[in-house]
Coordinates of C-alpha atoms and ligand atoms in Angstrom, one line a residue:
X276 CA 88.2 121.2 99.3
X277 CA 91.2 122.4 96.9
X278 CA 94.8 122.5 98.0
X279 CA 97.5 124.3 95.9
X280 CA 101.1 123.1 95.7
X281 CA 104.3 125.0 95.2
X282 CA 108.1 124.4 95.9
X283 CA 110.9 125.5 93.6
X284 CA 112.8 121.9 93.4
X285 CA 110.5 119.5 95.2
X286 CA 109.2 116.7 93.1
X287 CA 105.7 117.9 92.1
X288 CA 104.2 114.3 90.8
X289 CA 105.6 112.4 94.1
X290 CA 103.5 114.9 95.8
X291 CA 100.6 115.2 94.5
X292 CA 100.2 111.5 94.8
X293 CA 101.5 111.1 98.1
X294 CA 98.8 114.2 99.4
X295 CA 96.0 112.7 97.0
X296 CA 96.4 109.0 99.5
X297 CA 96.3 110.8 102.6
X298 CA 93.3 113.5 102.0
X299 CA 91.3 111.1 99.2
X300 CA 88.6 113.9 100.0
X301 CA 90.5 117.0 98.1
X302 CA 92.1 118.1 95.1
X303 CA 95.0 119.0 95.1
X304 CA 97.7 120.7 91.7
X305 CA 100.1 122.5 91.5
X306 CA 99.9 126.0 91.1
X307 CA 100.9 127.9 88.0
X308 CA 101.4 131.4 87.4
X309 CA 97.8 132.8 86.9
X310 CA 96.0 130.1 88.3
X311 CA 93.6 132.5 90.5
X312 CA 91.2 129.5 90.9
X313 CA 89.9 129.2 94.5
X314 CA 92.4 127.2 97.3
X315 CA 91.4 126.1 100.9
X316 CA 94.9 125.0 101.7
X317 CA 98.4 126.1 100.5
X318 CA 101.8 124.6 100.1
X319 CA 104.5 126.3 99.7
X320 CA 108.3 127.4 99.5
X321 CA 109.4 130.6 98.5
X322 CA 106.0 130.9 97.0
X323 CA 106.2 133.8 93.9
X324 CA 103.8 136.9 95.6
X325 CA 100.7 136.1 93.5
X326 CA 100.4 133.2 94.5
X327 CA 99.1 133.4 97.9
X328 CA 98.0 137.2 96.9
X329 CA 94.6 138.3 97.7
X330 CA 93.6 134.4 99.2
X331 CA 91.6 135.5 102.4
X332 CA 89.5 132.6 101.7
X333 CA 92.7 130.2 102.2
X334 CA 91.8 128.5 105.8
X335 CA 95.6 128.0 106.0
X336 CA 99.5 127.8 104.1
X337 CA 101.7 125.6 105.6
X338 CA 105.8 126.1 105.0
X339 CA 107.6 123.1 103.7
X340 CA 110.1 123.4 105.9
X341 CA 111.0 124.2 110.1
X342 CA 112.3 128.2 109.1
X343 CA 110.0 130.2 108.1
X344 CA 112.8 133.0 108.3
X345 CA 112.9 133.8 104.4
X346 CA 108.7 133.2 104.2
X347 CA 108.5 136.4 107.3
X348 CA 111.8 138.4 105.6
X349 CA 110.0 139.1 102.1
X350 CA 106.2 139.4 103.7
X351 CA 108.3 142.4 105.2
X352 CA 108.9 144.4 101.4
X353 CA 105.8 141.5 99.8
X354 CA 102.3 142.3 101.8
X355 CA 100.3 140.5 99.6
X356 CA 102.7 137.4 100.0
X357 CA 101.0 135.8 103.1
X358 CA 96.5 136.8 102.7
X359 CA 96.4 138.9 106.5
X360 CA 94.4 136.2 109.0
X361 CA 95.2 133.2 107.2
X362 CA 97.0 131.2 109.6
X363 CA 100.8 130.3 108.3
X364 CA 102.3 126.3 109.7
X365 CA 105.8 125.8 109.5
X366 CA 107.2 121.7 109.8
X367 CA 107.6 120.8 113.2
X368 CA 110.7 117.7 112.8
X369 CA 109.2 115.1 109.9
X370 CA 111.9 113.8 109.9
X371 CA 114.2 116.4 111.0
X372 CA 115.0 115.5 113.5
X373 CA 117.0 112.1 113.0
X374 CA 118.9 114.2 110.8
X375 CA 119.6 116.5 113.3
X376 CA 120.6 113.8 115.4
X377 CA 123.0 112.3 113.3
X378 CA 124.6 115.1 112.6
X379 CA 125.0 116.5 116.0
X380 CA 125.8 113.3 117.4
X381 CA 128.7 111.8 114.8
X382 CA 130.8 115.9 114.9
X383 CA 130.3 115.6 119.1
X384 CA 132.5 112.6 119.3
X385 CA 134.4 112.9 116.3
X386 CA 135.4 116.0 117.7
X387 CA 135.6 114.4 121.7
X388 CA 137.4 111.6 119.8
X389 CA 139.9 113.9 119.2
X390 CA 139.7 112.7 115.2
X391 CA 140.6 116.1 113.6
X392 CA 143.7 115.7 115.7
X393 CA 144.8 113.0 115.0
X394 CA 143.6 114.2 110.6
X395 CA 146.4 116.4 111.2
X396 CA 149.0 114.2 112.7
X397 CA 148.2 112.3 109.2
X398 CA 149.2 115.1 108.0
X399 CA 152.7 114.7 109.1
X400 CA 152.6 111.1 109.0
X401 CA 153.0 111.4 113.1
X402 CA 152.1 109.0 115.4
X403 CA 150.8 109.9 118.8
X404 CA 148.3 109.0 120.8
X405 CA 147.0 111.8 122.4
X406 CA 145.2 112.5 126.0
X407 CA 141.4 111.1 125.9
X408 CA 138.9 114.6 127.0
X409 CA 136.3 113.3 129.2
X410 CA 133.0 113.7 128.8
X411 CA 132.9 116.1 131.6
X412 CA 134.9 118.1 130.2
X413 CA 132.9 118.5 127.1
X414 CA 129.7 120.1 128.3
X415 CA 126.8 120.5 125.1
X416 CA 125.4 123.7 125.2
X417 CA 122.2 123.8 122.4
X418 CA 121.3 127.6 121.3
X419 CA 117.2 127.1 120.5
X420 CA 115.6 124.3 123.0
X421 CA 113.4 123.7 120.5
X422 CA 111.0 120.7 118.3
X423 CA 115.0 119.9 116.7
X424 CA 117.2 121.2 120.0
X425 CA 115.3 118.8 122.1
X426 CA 115.7 116.1 120.1
X427 CA 119.7 116.8 119.9
X428 CA 119.8 117.0 123.2
X429 CA 118.3 113.9 124.5
X430 CA 120.8 111.8 121.6
X431 CA 123.9 113.9 123.2
X432 CA 122.7 112.6 126.7
X433 CA 122.5 109.2 126.0
X434 CA 126.1 109.6 125.0
X435 CA 126.6 110.7 128.8
X436 CA 127.8 114.6 127.5
X437 CA 126.8 117.5 130.2
X438 CA 124.0 119.2 128.2
X439 CA 122.7 122.3 128.6
X440 CA 120.2 124.4 126.6
X441 CA 119.1 128.1 125.9
X442 CA 116.1 129.4 125.1
X443 CA 113.6 131.7 125.5
X444 CA 111.2 130.2 127.9
X445 CA 112.1 127.2 130.8
X446 CA 112.4 123.8 129.5
X447 CA 112.0 120.9 131.3
X448 CA 114.5 118.4 130.1
X449 CA 115.6 115.4 131.8
X450 CA 119.5 116.3 132.7
X451 CA 119.5 118.8 130.9
X452 CA 120.2 122.9 132.6
X453 CA 118.0 124.8 130.9
X454 CA 118.9 128.6 130.7
X455 CA 116.1 131.0 129.8
X456 CA 116.6 134.8 128.2
X457 CA 119.1 137.1 127.5
X458 CA 120.0 137.7 131.1
X459 CA 121.0 134.0 131.5
X460 CA 122.7 133.7 128.1
X461 CA 126.3 134.6 129.7
X462 CA 125.7 131.6 132.5
X463 CA 125.0 129.4 129.9
X464 CA 127.5 130.4 127.2
X465 CA 130.2 129.7 130.3
X466 CA 131.6 125.9 131.0
X467 CA 130.0 124.9 127.2
X468 CA 132.7 123.2 125.3
X469 CA 130.5 122.8 122.0
X470 CA 127.9 124.9 120.8
X471 CA 125.7 123.6 118.3
X472 CA 123.1 126.6 117.0
X473 CA 119.6 125.7 116.3
X474 CA 118.0 129.1 116.8
X475 CA 115.3 130.5 113.8
X476 CA 116.4 133.3 112.2
X477 CA 114.4 136.3 114.2
X478 CA 115.5 140.3 114.1
X479 CA 116.8 139.1 117.7
X480 CA 118.8 136.2 116.9
X481 CA 120.6 137.7 114.2
X482 CA 124.5 138.2 114.2
X483 CA 124.1 135.8 117.6
X484 CA 127.3 134.6 117.5
X485 CA 129.6 137.0 117.3
X486 CA 133.1 137.4 118.6
X487 CA 131.7 138.5 122.4
X488 CA 129.2 135.3 122.5
X489 CA 132.5 133.1 121.0
X490 CA 134.7 134.8 124.2
X491 CA 132.3 133.3 126.8
X492 CA 132.8 129.9 125.9
X493 CA 134.7 127.2 127.5
X494 CA 139.0 127.3 126.5
X495 CA 139.0 125.1 123.7
X496 CA 135.3 125.3 122.7
X497 CA 133.6 124.1 118.9
X498 CA 130.9 125.4 117.0
X499 CA 128.3 123.3 115.1
X500 CA 126.0 125.7 113.2
X501 CA 123.0 123.4 111.9
X502 CA 120.1 127.0 112.3
X503 CA 120.8 130.1 109.3
X504 CA 123.7 131.4 108.8
X505 CA 123.2 134.6 109.4
X506 CA 123.6 134.1 113.2
X507 CA 127.2 133.6 112.6
X508 CA 128.9 136.9 112.0
X509 CA 131.6 135.1 109.7
X510 CA 134.9 137.0 110.4
X511 CA 134.7 137.4 114.2
X512 CA 134.0 133.6 113.3
X513 CA 137.3 133.7 111.6
X514 CA 139.1 135.7 113.7
X515 CA 138.2 133.2 117.1
X516 CA 139.7 130.1 115.2
X517 CA 143.0 131.9 113.9
X518 CA 143.4 133.8 117.2
X519 CA 142.4 130.0 119.0
X520 CA 139.6 131.1 120.7
X521 CA 137.6 128.9 118.7
X522 CA 139.0 125.2 118.1
X523 CA 136.8 124.4 115.3
X524 CA 133.7 124.9 113.4
X525 CA 131.2 122.4 111.4
X526 CA 129.2 124.6 109.1
X527 CA 126.1 123.7 107.0
X528 CA 124.4 126.6 106.7
X529 CA 126.4 130.4 105.0
X530 CA 124.9 133.9 104.9
X531 CA 125.2 133.2 101.2
X532 CA 124.1 130.1 99.6
X533 CA 125.8 128.7 97.7
X534 CA 128.9 129.7 100.1
X535 CA 131.1 131.5 97.8
X536 CA 134.5 130.8 96.3
X537 CA 136.5 133.4 97.5
X538 CA 135.3 132.5 100.8
X539 CA 138.1 131.7 103.5
X540 CA 135.4 129.7 105.3
X541 CA 136.1 127.4 102.2
X542 CA 140.2 126.9 102.9
X543 CA 140.5 126.9 106.9
X544 CA 142.1 124.3 108.2
X545 CA 139.9 124.2 111.0
X546 CA 136.2 124.3 109.8
X547 CA 134.0 121.9 107.9
X548 CA 131.8 122.4 105.7
X549 CA 128.3 120.8 104.0
X550 CA 126.1 122.3 101.4
X551 CA 122.6 122.9 103.8
X552 CA 122.0 119.0 104.2
X553 CA 121.6 118.9 107.9
X554 CA 118.2 117.9 108.0
X555 CA 116.5 117.7 104.7
X556 CA 112.5 117.4 104.4
X557 CA 111.2 113.9 103.9
X558 CA 108.2 113.9 102.0
X559 CA 106.3 111.3 103.5
X560 CA 106.9 112.4 106.7
X561 CA 105.4 115.5 106.1
X562 CA 102.9 114.7 104.0
X563 CA 101.4 112.6 106.9
X564 CA 101.8 115.6 109.4
X565 CA 100.4 117.9 106.6
X566 CA 96.9 115.5 106.3
X567 CA 96.5 115.1 109.6
X568 CA 96.7 118.9 110.8
X569 CA 94.5 119.8 107.5
X570 CA 92.0 116.6 108.9
X571 CA 92.4 118.5 112.2
X572 CA 91.9 122.2 111.1
X573 CA 89.0 120.7 108.9
X574 CA 87.2 119.3 112.6
X575 CA 88.2 122.3 114.6
X576 CA 90.5 121.1 116.7
X577 CA 93.7 122.4 118.3
X578 CA 97.0 121.8 115.9
X579 CA 100.3 122.0 116.3
X580 CA 103.1 124.2 113.9
X581 CA 101.8 127.6 113.9
X582 CA 104.0 130.6 113.5
X583 CA 103.3 133.0 115.5
X584 CA 103.7 136.5 112.9
X585 CA 104.7 138.2 115.7
X586 CA 107.3 136.2 117.5
X587 CA 109.5 135.1 113.9
X588 CA 109.4 131.8 114.5
Ligands
LIG207 N1 120.3 123.3 108.8 C1 119.1 122.9 108.1 O1 118.8 121.7 107.3 C2 117.2 123.2 108.7 C3 117.7 124.0 109.8 N2 116.8 124.2 110.4 C4 117.1 125.6 111.5 O2 116.4 125.2 113.0 C5 115.9 125.8 113.2 C6 115.4 125.3 114.8 O3 114.0 124.4 114.0 P1 112.9 123.5 115.0 O4 113.5 123.8 116.1 O5 112.3 123.3 114.7 O6 112.1 125.5 115.5 P2 111.5 125.8 116.8 O7 110.8 126.5 116.7 O8 111.2 124.4 117.7 O9 112.8 125.7 118.1 C7 113.2 127.4 118.3 C8 114.0 127.6 119.8 O10 114.9 128.4 119.2 C9 114.4 129.7 120.6 N3 114.3 130.5 120.4 C10 113.6 131.7 119.5 N4 114.2 132.7 119.2 C11 114.8 133.1 120.5 C12 115.8 134.0 121.3 N5 115.4 135.1 121.2 N6 115.9 133.8 122.2 C13 116.4 132.8 123.1 N7 115.8 131.9 122.5 C14 115.4 131.9 121.3 C15 112.3 128.9 121.2 O11 112.9 129.5 122.6 C16 113.1 127.7 120.2 O12 113.2 127.1 122.1 C17 114.7 126.6 112.3 O13 114.2 127.4 112.7 C18 116.3 126.5 110.6 O14 116.3 127.7 110.8 C19 115.9 123.7 110.5 C20 115.7 122.4 109.7 C21 116.6 122.2 108.6
LIG208 O1 113.8 123.5 106.8 C1 114.2 124.3 106.9 O2 114.3 125.5 107.7 C2 115.5 124.2 106.6 O3 116.1 125.0 106.6 C3 115.8 122.8 105.3 O4 116.5 123.0 104.6

């Protein structure tokens, strides 16, 4: 079994060593330009077009992340990027869910305990206890009830917050109200105090977080964007913040990354920013998941994580 590996920034030696340990019968190599030698599996992140072009004999391609929007959007302009008929897999969780839980719980509690307001008071050397928020005033609405959304919902329920979620199909998660489809989006938004975005980037979800949506949230609402920058109409977000529709936002992802220095988001007092670090690929967990999936494919068994190219995630 031959495996080719390409990632623009990962530690090649680390990945090859541990892939070989988990798949001892495989021959694993870093793909280099000009390498047209046969391969059974390809592990890629932002692969050059020529890496996979014409490789119809591949049994599967693994994207080394949860979101496959970059590879799918490039596929539109470079049809050879993925050989026709070869299944594409993505990483499901592999250590990213815990990171999303850490990020979401810490930020929701920050806002719930009004630490943002106390930080503002600190600037004025103001010693003033503020009215406490109550959990029933702090409904969490999760856009995108998938692998990561489900774990974030679980961790916020554990803190006693009311949680609802929105997805394509109905979910039956304990103690979480599920809304499904476009026709239930408004009902999902109504009463949501903290909106957490964990949607994939698809043609249907691009620009979904716009002024019309933000205006439907509860008064004094917050936005936590953990998915993709293209989901948010940034000027609408700034307008909603400046007009008081939205109390604060924490953003991990942006249309352009790194976020350009001239972006007003950097200077807005009620916007917090992290540089696309909400949940990074954990190499060992990813390698275990990939090895399990390859072994299942070799045995002709069912697997998880296959991308539906037509659906876009
Ligand atoms: N900021 C970061 O560091 C990271 C960001 N991400 C982002 O998180 C996203 C979610 O990851 P997973 O939970 O693994 O994905 P997933 O595919 O398991 O879940 C996606 C959810 O979105 C819902 N959805 C998709 N299209 C929809 C539509 N048109 N209407 C309503 N619901 C829709 C699906 O029903 C599903 O519940 C990724 O696509 C990626 O963009 C993932 C990892 C790290
Ligand atoms: O895995 C993903 O989709 C990510 O955004 C990680 O950076």
